[in-house]
Short mmCIF file of C-alpha atoms and ligand atoms in Angstrom, two decimals:
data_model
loop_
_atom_site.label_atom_id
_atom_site.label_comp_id
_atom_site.label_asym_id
_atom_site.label_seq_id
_atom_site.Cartn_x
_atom_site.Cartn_y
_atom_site.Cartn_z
CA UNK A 1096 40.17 101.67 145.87
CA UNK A 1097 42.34 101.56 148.95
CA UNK A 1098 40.42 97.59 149.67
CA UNK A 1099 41.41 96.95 146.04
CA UNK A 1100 44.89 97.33 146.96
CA UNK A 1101 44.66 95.15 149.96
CA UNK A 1102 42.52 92.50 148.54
CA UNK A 1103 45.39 91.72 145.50
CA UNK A 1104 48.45 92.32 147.78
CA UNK A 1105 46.53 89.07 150.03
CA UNK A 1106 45.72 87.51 147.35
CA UNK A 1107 49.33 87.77 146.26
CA UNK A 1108 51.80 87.54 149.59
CA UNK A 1109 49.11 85.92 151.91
CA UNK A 1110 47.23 87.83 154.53
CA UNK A 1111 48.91 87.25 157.88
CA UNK A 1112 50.66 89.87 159.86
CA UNK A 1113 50.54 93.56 160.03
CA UNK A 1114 49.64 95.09 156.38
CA UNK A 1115 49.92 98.84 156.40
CA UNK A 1116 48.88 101.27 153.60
CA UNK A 1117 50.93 104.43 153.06
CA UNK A 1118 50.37 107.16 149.99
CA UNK A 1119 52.65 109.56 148.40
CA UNK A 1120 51.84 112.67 146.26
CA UNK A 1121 53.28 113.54 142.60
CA UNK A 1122 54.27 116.99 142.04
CA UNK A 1123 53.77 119.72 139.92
CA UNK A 1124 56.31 122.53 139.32
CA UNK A 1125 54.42 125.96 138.74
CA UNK A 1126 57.45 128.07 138.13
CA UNK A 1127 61.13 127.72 138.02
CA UNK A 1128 62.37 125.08 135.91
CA UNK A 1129 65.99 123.82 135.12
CA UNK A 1130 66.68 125.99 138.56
CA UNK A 1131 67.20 123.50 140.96
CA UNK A 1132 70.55 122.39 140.18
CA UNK A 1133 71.61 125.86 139.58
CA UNK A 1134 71.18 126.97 142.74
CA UNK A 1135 67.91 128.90 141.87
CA UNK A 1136 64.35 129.05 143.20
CA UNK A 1137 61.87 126.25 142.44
CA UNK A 1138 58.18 126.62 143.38
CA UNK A 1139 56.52 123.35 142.94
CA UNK A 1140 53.68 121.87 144.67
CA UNK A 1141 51.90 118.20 146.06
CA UNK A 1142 49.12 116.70 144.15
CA UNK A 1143 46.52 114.72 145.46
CA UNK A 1144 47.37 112.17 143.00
CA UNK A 1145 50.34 109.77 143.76
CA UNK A 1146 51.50 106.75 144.44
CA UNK A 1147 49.56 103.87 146.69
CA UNK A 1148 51.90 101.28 149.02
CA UNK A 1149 50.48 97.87 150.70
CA UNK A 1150 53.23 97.04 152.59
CA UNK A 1151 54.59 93.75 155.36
CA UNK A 1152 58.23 93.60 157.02
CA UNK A 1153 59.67 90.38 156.70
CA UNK A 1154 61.62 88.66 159.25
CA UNK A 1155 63.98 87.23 156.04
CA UNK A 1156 66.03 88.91 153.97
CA UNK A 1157 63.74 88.75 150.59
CA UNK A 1158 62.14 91.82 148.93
CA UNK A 1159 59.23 90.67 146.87
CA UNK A 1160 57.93 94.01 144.51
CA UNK A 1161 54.27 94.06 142.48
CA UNK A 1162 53.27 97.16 140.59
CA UNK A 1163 49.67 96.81 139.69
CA UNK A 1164 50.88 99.56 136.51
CA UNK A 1165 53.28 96.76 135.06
CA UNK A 1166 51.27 93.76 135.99
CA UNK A 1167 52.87 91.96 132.83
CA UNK A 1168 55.91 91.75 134.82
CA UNK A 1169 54.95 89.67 137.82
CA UNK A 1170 56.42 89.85 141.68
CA UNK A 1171 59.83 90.61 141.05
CA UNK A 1172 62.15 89.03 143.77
CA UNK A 1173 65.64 90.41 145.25
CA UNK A 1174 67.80 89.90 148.42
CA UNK A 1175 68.68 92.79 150.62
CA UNK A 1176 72.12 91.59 150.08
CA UNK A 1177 72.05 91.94 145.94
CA UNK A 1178 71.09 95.83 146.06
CA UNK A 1179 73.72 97.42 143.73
CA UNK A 1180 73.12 100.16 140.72
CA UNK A 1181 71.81 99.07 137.57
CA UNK A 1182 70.41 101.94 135.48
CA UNK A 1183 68.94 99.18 132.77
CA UNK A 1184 66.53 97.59 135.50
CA UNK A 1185 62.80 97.71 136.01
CA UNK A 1186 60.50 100.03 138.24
CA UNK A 1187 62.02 98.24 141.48
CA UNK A 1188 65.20 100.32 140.87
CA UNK A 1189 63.56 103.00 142.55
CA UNK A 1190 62.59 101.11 145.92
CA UNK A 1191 65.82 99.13 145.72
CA UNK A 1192 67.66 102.51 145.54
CA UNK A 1193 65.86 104.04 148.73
CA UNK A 1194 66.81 100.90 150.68
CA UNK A 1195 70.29 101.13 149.37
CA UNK A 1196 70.93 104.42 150.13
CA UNK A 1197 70.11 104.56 153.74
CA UNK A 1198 72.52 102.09 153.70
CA UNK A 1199 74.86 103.95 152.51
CA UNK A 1200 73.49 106.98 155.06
CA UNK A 1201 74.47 104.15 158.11
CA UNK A 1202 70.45 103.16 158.62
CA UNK A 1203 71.37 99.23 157.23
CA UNK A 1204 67.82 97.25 156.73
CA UNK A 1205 68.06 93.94 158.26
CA UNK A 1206 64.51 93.11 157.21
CA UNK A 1207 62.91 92.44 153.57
CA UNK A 1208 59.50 93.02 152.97
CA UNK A 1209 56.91 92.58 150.58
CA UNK A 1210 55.42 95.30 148.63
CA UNK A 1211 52.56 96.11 146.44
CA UNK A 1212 52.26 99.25 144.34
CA UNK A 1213 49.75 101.68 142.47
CA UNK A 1214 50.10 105.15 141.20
CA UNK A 1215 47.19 107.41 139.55
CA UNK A 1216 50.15 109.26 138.28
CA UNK A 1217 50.62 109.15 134.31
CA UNK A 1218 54.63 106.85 134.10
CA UNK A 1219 56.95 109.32 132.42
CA UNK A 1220 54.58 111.98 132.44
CA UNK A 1221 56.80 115.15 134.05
CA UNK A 1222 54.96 114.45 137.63
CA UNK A 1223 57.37 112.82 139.00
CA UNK A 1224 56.19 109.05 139.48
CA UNK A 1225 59.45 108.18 140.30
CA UNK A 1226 60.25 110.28 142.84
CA UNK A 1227 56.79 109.60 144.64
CA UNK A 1228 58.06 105.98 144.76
CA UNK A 1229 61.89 107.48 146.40
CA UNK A 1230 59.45 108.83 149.17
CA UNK A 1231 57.38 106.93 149.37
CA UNK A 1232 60.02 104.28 150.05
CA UNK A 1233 61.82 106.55 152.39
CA UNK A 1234 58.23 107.12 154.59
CA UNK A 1235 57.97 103.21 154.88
CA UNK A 1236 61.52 102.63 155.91
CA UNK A 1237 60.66 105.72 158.98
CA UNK A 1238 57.37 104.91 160.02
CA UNK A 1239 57.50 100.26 159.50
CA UNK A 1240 61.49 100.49 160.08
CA UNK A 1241 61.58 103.11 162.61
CA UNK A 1242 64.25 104.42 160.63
CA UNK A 1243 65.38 108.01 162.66
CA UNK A 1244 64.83 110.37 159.47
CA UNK A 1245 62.94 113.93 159.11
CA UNK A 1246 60.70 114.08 155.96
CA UNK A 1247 63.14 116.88 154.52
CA UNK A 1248 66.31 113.70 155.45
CA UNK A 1249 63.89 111.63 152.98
CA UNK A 1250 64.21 114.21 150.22
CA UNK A 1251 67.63 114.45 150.68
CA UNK A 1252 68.48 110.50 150.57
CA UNK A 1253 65.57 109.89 148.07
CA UNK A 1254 67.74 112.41 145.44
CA UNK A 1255 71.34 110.24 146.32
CA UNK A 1256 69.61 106.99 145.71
CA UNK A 1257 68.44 109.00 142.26
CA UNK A 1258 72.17 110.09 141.36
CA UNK A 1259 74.01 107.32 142.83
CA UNK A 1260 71.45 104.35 141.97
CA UNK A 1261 69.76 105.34 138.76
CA UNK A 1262 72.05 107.30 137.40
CA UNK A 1263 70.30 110.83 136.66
CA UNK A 1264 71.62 113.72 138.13
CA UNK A 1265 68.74 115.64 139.41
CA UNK A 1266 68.17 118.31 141.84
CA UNK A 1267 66.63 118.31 144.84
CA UNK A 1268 63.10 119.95 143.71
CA UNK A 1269 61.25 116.87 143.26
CA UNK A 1270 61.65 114.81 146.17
CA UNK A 1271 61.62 117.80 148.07
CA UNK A 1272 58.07 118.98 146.50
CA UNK A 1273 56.74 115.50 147.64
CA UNK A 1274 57.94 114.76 151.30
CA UNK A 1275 57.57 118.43 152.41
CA UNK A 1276 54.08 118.76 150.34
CA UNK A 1277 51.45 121.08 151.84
CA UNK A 1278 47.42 121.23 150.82
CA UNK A 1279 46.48 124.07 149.09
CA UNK A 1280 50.29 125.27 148.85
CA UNK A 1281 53.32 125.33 146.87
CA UNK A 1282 56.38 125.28 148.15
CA UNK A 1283 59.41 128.53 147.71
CA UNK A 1284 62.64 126.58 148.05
CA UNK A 1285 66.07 128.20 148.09
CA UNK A 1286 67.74 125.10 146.53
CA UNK A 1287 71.02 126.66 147.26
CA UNK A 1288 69.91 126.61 150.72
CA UNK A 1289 67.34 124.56 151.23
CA UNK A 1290 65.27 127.54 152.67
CA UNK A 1291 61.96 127.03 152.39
CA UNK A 1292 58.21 128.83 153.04
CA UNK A 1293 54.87 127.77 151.53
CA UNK A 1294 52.84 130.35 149.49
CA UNK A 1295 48.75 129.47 149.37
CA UNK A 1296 47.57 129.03 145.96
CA UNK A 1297 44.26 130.82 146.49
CA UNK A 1298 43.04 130.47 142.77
CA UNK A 1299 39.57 131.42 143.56
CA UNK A 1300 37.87 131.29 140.14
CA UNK A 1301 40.93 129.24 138.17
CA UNK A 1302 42.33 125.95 138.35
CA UNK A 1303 45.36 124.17 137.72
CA UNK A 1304 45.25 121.95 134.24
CA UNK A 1305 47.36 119.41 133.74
CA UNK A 1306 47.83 118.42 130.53
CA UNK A 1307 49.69 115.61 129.41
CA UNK A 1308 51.50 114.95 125.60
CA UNK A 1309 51.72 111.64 126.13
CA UNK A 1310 55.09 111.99 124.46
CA UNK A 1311 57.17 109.11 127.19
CA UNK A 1312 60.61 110.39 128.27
CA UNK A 1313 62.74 109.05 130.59
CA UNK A 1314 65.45 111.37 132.31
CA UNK A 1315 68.06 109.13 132.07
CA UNK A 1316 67.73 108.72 128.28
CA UNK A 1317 67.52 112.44 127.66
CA UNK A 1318 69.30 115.19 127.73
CA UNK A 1319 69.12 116.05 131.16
CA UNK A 1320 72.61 115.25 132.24
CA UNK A 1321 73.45 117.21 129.31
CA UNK A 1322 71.70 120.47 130.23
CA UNK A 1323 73.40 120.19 133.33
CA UNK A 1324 76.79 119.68 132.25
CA UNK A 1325 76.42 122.40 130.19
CA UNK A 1326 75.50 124.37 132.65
CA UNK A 1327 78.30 123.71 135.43
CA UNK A 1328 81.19 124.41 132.39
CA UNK A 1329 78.97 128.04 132.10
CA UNK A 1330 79.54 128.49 135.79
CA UNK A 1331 83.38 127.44 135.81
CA UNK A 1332 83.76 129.89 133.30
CA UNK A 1333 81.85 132.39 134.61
CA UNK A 1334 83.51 132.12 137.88
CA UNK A 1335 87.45 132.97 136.34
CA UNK A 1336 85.66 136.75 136.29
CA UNK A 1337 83.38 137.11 139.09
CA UNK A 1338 83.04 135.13 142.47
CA UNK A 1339 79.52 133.27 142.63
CA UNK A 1340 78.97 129.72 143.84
CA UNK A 1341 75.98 128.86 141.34
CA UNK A 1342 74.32 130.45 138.41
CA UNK A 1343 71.25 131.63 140.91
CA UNK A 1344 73.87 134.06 142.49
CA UNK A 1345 73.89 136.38 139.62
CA UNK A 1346 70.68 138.37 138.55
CA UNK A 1347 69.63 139.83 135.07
CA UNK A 1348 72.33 142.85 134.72
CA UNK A 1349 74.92 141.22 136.57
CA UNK A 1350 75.16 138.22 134.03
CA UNK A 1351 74.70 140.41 130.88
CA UNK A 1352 77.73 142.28 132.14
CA UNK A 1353 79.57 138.65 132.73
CA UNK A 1354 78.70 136.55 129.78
CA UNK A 1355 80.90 136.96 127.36
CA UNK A 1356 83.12 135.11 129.96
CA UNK A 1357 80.86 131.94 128.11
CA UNK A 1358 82.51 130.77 125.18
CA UNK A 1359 80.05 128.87 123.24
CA UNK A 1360 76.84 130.67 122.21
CA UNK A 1361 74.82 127.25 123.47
CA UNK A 1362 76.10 127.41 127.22
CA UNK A 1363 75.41 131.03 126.87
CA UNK A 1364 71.61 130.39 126.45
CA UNK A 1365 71.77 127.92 128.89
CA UNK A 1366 73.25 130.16 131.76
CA UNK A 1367 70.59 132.82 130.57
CA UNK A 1368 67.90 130.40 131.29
CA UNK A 1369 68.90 129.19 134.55
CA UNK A 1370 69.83 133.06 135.55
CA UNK A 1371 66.73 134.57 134.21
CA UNK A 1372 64.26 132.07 135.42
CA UNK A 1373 65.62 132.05 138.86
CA UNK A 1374 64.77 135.75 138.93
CA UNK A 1375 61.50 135.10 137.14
CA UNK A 1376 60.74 132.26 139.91
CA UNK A 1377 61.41 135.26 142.51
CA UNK A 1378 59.17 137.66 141.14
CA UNK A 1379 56.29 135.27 140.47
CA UNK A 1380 56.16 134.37 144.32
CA UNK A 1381 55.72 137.95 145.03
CA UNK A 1382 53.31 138.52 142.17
CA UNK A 1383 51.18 135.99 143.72
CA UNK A 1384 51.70 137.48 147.43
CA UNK A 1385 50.11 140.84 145.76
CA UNK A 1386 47.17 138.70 144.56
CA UNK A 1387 48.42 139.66 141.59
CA UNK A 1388 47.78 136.08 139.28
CA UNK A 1389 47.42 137.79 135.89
CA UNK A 1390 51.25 138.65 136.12
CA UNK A 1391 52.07 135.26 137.55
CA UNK A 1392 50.86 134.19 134.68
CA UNK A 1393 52.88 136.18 132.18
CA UNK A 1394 56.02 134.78 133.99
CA UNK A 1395 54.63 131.27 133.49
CA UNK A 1396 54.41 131.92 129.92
CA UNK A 1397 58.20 133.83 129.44
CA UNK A 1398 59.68 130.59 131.00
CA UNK A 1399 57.85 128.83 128.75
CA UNK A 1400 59.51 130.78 125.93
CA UNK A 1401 63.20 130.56 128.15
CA UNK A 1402 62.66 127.17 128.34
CA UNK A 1403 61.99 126.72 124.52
CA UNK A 1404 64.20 128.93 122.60
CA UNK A 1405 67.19 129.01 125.41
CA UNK A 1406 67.12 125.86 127.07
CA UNK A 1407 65.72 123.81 124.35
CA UNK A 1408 64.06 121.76 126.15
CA UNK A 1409 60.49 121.47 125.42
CA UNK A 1410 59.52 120.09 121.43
CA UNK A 1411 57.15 120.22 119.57
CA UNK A 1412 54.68 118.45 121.51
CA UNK A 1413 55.33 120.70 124.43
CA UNK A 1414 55.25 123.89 122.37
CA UNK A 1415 52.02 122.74 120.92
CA UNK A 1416 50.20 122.70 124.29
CA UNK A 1417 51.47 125.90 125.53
CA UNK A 1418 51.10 127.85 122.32
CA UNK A 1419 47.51 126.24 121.73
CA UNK A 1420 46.37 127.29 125.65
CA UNK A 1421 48.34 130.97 125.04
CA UNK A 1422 45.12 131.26 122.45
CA UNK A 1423 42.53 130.28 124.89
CA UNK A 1424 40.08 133.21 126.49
CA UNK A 1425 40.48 132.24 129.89
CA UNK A 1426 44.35 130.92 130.29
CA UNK A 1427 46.26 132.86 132.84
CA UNK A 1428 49.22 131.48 132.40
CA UNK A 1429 50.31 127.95 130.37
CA UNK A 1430 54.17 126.14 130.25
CA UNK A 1431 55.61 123.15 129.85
CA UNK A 1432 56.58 121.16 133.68
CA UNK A 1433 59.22 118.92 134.72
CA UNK A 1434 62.24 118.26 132.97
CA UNK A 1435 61.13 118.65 129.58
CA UNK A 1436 61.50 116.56 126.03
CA UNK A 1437 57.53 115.13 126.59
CA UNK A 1438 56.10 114.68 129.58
CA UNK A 1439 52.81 117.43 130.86
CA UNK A 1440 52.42 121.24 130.66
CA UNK A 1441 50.49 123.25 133.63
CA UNK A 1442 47.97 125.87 132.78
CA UNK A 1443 46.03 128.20 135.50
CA UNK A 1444 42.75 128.41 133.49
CA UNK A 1445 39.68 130.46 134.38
CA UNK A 1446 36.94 127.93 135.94
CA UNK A 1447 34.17 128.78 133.02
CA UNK A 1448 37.23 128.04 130.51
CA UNK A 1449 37.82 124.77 131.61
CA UNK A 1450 36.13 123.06 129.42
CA UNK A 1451 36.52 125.04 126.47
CA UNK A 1452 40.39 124.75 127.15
CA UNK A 1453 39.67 120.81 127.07
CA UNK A 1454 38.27 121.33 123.56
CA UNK A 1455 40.25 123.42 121.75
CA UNK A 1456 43.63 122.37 122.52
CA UNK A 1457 43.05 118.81 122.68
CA UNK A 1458 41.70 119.57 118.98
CA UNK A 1459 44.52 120.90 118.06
CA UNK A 1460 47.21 119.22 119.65
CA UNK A 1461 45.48 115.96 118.19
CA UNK A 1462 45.80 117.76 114.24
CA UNK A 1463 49.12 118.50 114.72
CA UNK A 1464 50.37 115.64 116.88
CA UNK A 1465 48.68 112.84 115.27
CA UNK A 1466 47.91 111.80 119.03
CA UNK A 1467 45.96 112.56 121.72
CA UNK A 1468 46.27 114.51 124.71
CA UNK A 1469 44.93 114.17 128.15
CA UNK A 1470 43.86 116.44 130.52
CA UNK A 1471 43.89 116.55 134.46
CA UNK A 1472 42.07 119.66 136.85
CA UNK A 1473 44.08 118.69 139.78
CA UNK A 1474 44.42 119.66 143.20
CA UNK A 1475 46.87 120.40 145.35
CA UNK A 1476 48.04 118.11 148.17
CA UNK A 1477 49.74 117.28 151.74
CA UNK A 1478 53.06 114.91 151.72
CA UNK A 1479 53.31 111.05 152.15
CA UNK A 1480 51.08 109.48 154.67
CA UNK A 1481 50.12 105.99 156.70
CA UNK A 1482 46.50 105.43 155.48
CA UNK A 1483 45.94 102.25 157.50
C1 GLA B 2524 63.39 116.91 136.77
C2 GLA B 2524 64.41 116.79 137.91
C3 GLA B 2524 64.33 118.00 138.83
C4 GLA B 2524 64.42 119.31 138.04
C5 GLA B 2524 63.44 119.29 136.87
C6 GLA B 2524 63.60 120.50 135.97
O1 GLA B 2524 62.09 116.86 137.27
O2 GLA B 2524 64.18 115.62 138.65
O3 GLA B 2524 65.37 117.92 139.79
O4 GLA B 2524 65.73 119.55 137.62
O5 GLA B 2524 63.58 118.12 136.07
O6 GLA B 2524 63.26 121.66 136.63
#
C-alpha cells in the first residue's frame, strides 16, 4: 500500500526531491464520553488504522492537497498567505487549520508543500478522521519543518486549529488519544489537568469490535456545541452554591445534594451525565487494574444508557447496536463512541463470539435500520510516525 501512495503522489506532483511518508492513528474512546470538556476523565486509545501522508516542502508559497478518499475533487490549491476560517470548506480545512494555527502559536510556515492523503478510517465515522489529519499535520510541520513542538504541544494546537478554524468546540480527548497513542494501551487523561498514565488493555480471550452505523454526522452540524453549552450554563449555576471549577469536580452525592441549583430539568440530565460518567470513567480504570473486565464492562454499558436517556446523544441507530450486542453470549461490554448522533459503537466481545456477534447484530441492525452495518476487530496502536 505504502508504494501505492508514492506511485500516485509522483504521478501527481512529479518525483523530484525528498518525498517522506508519515502515518497517524484514529482513536477509539473505551470509556468516558461527553467528559472531556467537563473537566472529567477520558480513556481512549490509538488504532492501528489511520491516516497515510506523502509529503514534499516547497521552496514557494503554494499548498497543493489530494485525498485519494475524495478523488472527485481533484488537487485543491491554496497560498500560505490565504489561510483564514471557513467552516463551509472541504477536507483541506483540517491541514489548512494546523498550518494556521502554529501561526497563530508564533511557528509562521514560510514554505508550502504538496500533499497527498489516505485514511483506512471510515469519514464521519466517530474515529476521529479528522483529528488524525490535525496530527498528522502537526507531526509533518515538527519532523519536515523542524517546527520546536512536543507531541502533547501537537494535541494542544491540533484542538485550537479545531475551535478556532473549523468551528467545533471540542475537547482535548481526541487529538490527545492520537499524538500521545501507545500499542496495546489506552490512555487515563485528567482533562482538567492534562495528567496522564497508560493502562494495558490485556484482553486475553476478547477483542475490541468496532462497529460502524454508517449513519454520517458531522460535529459541526450537530448538536455538539449544544451539549456543551448546556453544560457550561449547568456549571455557572451550579457554581452560585458550591465552589468547583468544572462538572468533573463534583462526584455522585455531592451533585445530588447540589442540583436543584439547575433550573431546567434538560441541563439537569446533562450535568448528571458528565458528573456520573466521570466517576464511572474512574472506576472502570481501576476495574481493569483488578483484571476485573466483566465489571468494566457493565460500566461500558451504564454510559451507554447515561449517554442515551441523559445526554441524548446516541439515536436510534446507535441504540440499535448497543442493545442488539447487550443480547449477544459473549459481549462484555457494548456503547456507542465518539461524539454521538451516528458515527461507531465499541464492543469488548469474547474471541469465539466474534463472529456470531458479526451475525446477529448486523441482522438485526439491517431489519431495523433498513441499512447495513459494518464491522471492524481492531487493534490498538502507537502515535503518528515517519514511515519513510
Ligand atoms: C468528539 C470530540 C471530543 C469529545 C467526544 C465526546 O469526539 O471531538 O473532544 O468531546 O466527541 O466524548
Amino acid at each position: 500500500m505504502q508504494e501505492r501512495l508514492l506511485e500516485k503522489f509522483q504521478e501527481l506532483f512529479g518525483a523530484q526531491g525528498e518525498i517522506r511518508l508519515y502515518f497517524a492513528p484514529g482513536r477509539v474512546n473505551m470509556i468516558g464520553e461527553h467528559t472531556d470538556y467537563n473537566g472529567g476523565h477520558v480513556f481512549p486509545c490509538a488504532l492501528t488504522i489511520g491516516t497515510y501522508g506523502v509529503v514534499r516542502k516547497r521552496t514557494d508559497d503554494k499548498l497543493r492537497f489530494y485525498s485519494m478518499n475524495f478523488e472527485h475533487l481533484g488537487i485543491i490549491e491554496s497560498g500560505l498567505a490565504d489561510l483564514k476560517p471557513d467552516p463551509t470548506a472541504d477536507w483541506t480545512n483540517y491541514p489548512k487549520g494546523v498550518i494556521w494555527a502554529f501561526g497563530e502559536k508564533g511557528m509562521k510556515i514560510t514554505e508550502g508543500m504538496d500533499l497527498l492523503l489516505f485514511g483506512n478510517i471510515p469519514n464521519g465515522s466517530g474515529l476521529s478522521s479528522s483529528a488524525s489529519v490535525e496530527v498528522l499535520t502537526g507531526y509533518i510541520l515538527k519532523d519536515l519543518y523542524g517546527c520546536d513542538v512536543t507531541n502533547q504541544d501537537i494535541a494542544l494546537i491540533g484542538q485550537y486549529s479545531e475551535n478556532q478554524f473549523n468551528g467545533v468546540n471540542c475537547g482535548i480527548m481526541d487529538q490527545f488519544a492520537i499524538a500521545m497513542g501507545k500499542k496495546g494501551h489506552a490512555i487515563f487523561l485528567d482533562t482538567a489537568t492534562l495528567e496522564y498514565s497508560y493502562a494495558p488493555i490485556e484482553l486475553k480471550d476478547a477483542k475490541i469490535v468496532i462497529s460502524c452505523s454508517n449513519k454520517k454526522r458531522g460535529l459541526g452540524d450537530s448538536k455538539y456545541n449544544e451539549r456543551r453549552a448546556e453544560c457550561e450554563k449547568a456549571l455557572e449555576e451550579l457554581q452560585q452554591f458550591v465552589g468547583i471549577r468544572s462538572l468533573g469536580d463534583l462526584n455522585e452525592e455531592e451533585f445530588e445534594k447540589y442540583k436543584s441549583a439547575i433550573k431546567d430539568e434538560d441541563r439537569v440530565k446533562r450535568a448528571r451525565h458528565a458528573v456520573y460518567e466521570n466517576q464511572r470513567t474512574i472506576h472502570a480504570v481501576e476495574a481493569l487494574k483488578n483484571n476485573d473486565v466483566e465489571k468494566f464492562g457493565m460500566l461500558m454499558n451504564e454510559s451507554h444508557i447515561s449517554l442515551r436517556d441523559d445526554y441524548e446523544v446516541t439515536g436510534i441507530e446507535l441504540d440499535t447496536l448497543a442493545e442488539e450486542a447487550w443480547k449477544v453470549d459473549g459481549v462484555i461490554g457494548s456503547r456507542m463512541t465518539g461524539a454521538g448522533f451516528g458515527g461507531c459503537s465499541v464492543s469488548i466481545v469474547k474471541d469465539d463470539a466474534v463472529n456470531r456477534f458479526i451475525e446477529q447484530v448486523g441482522k438485526a441492525y439491517e431489519e431495523k435500520i433498513g441499512y447495513a452495518a459494518d464491522f471492524y476487530v481492531v487493534e490498538i496502536g502507537d502515535g503518528p510516525v515517519r514511515l519513510s
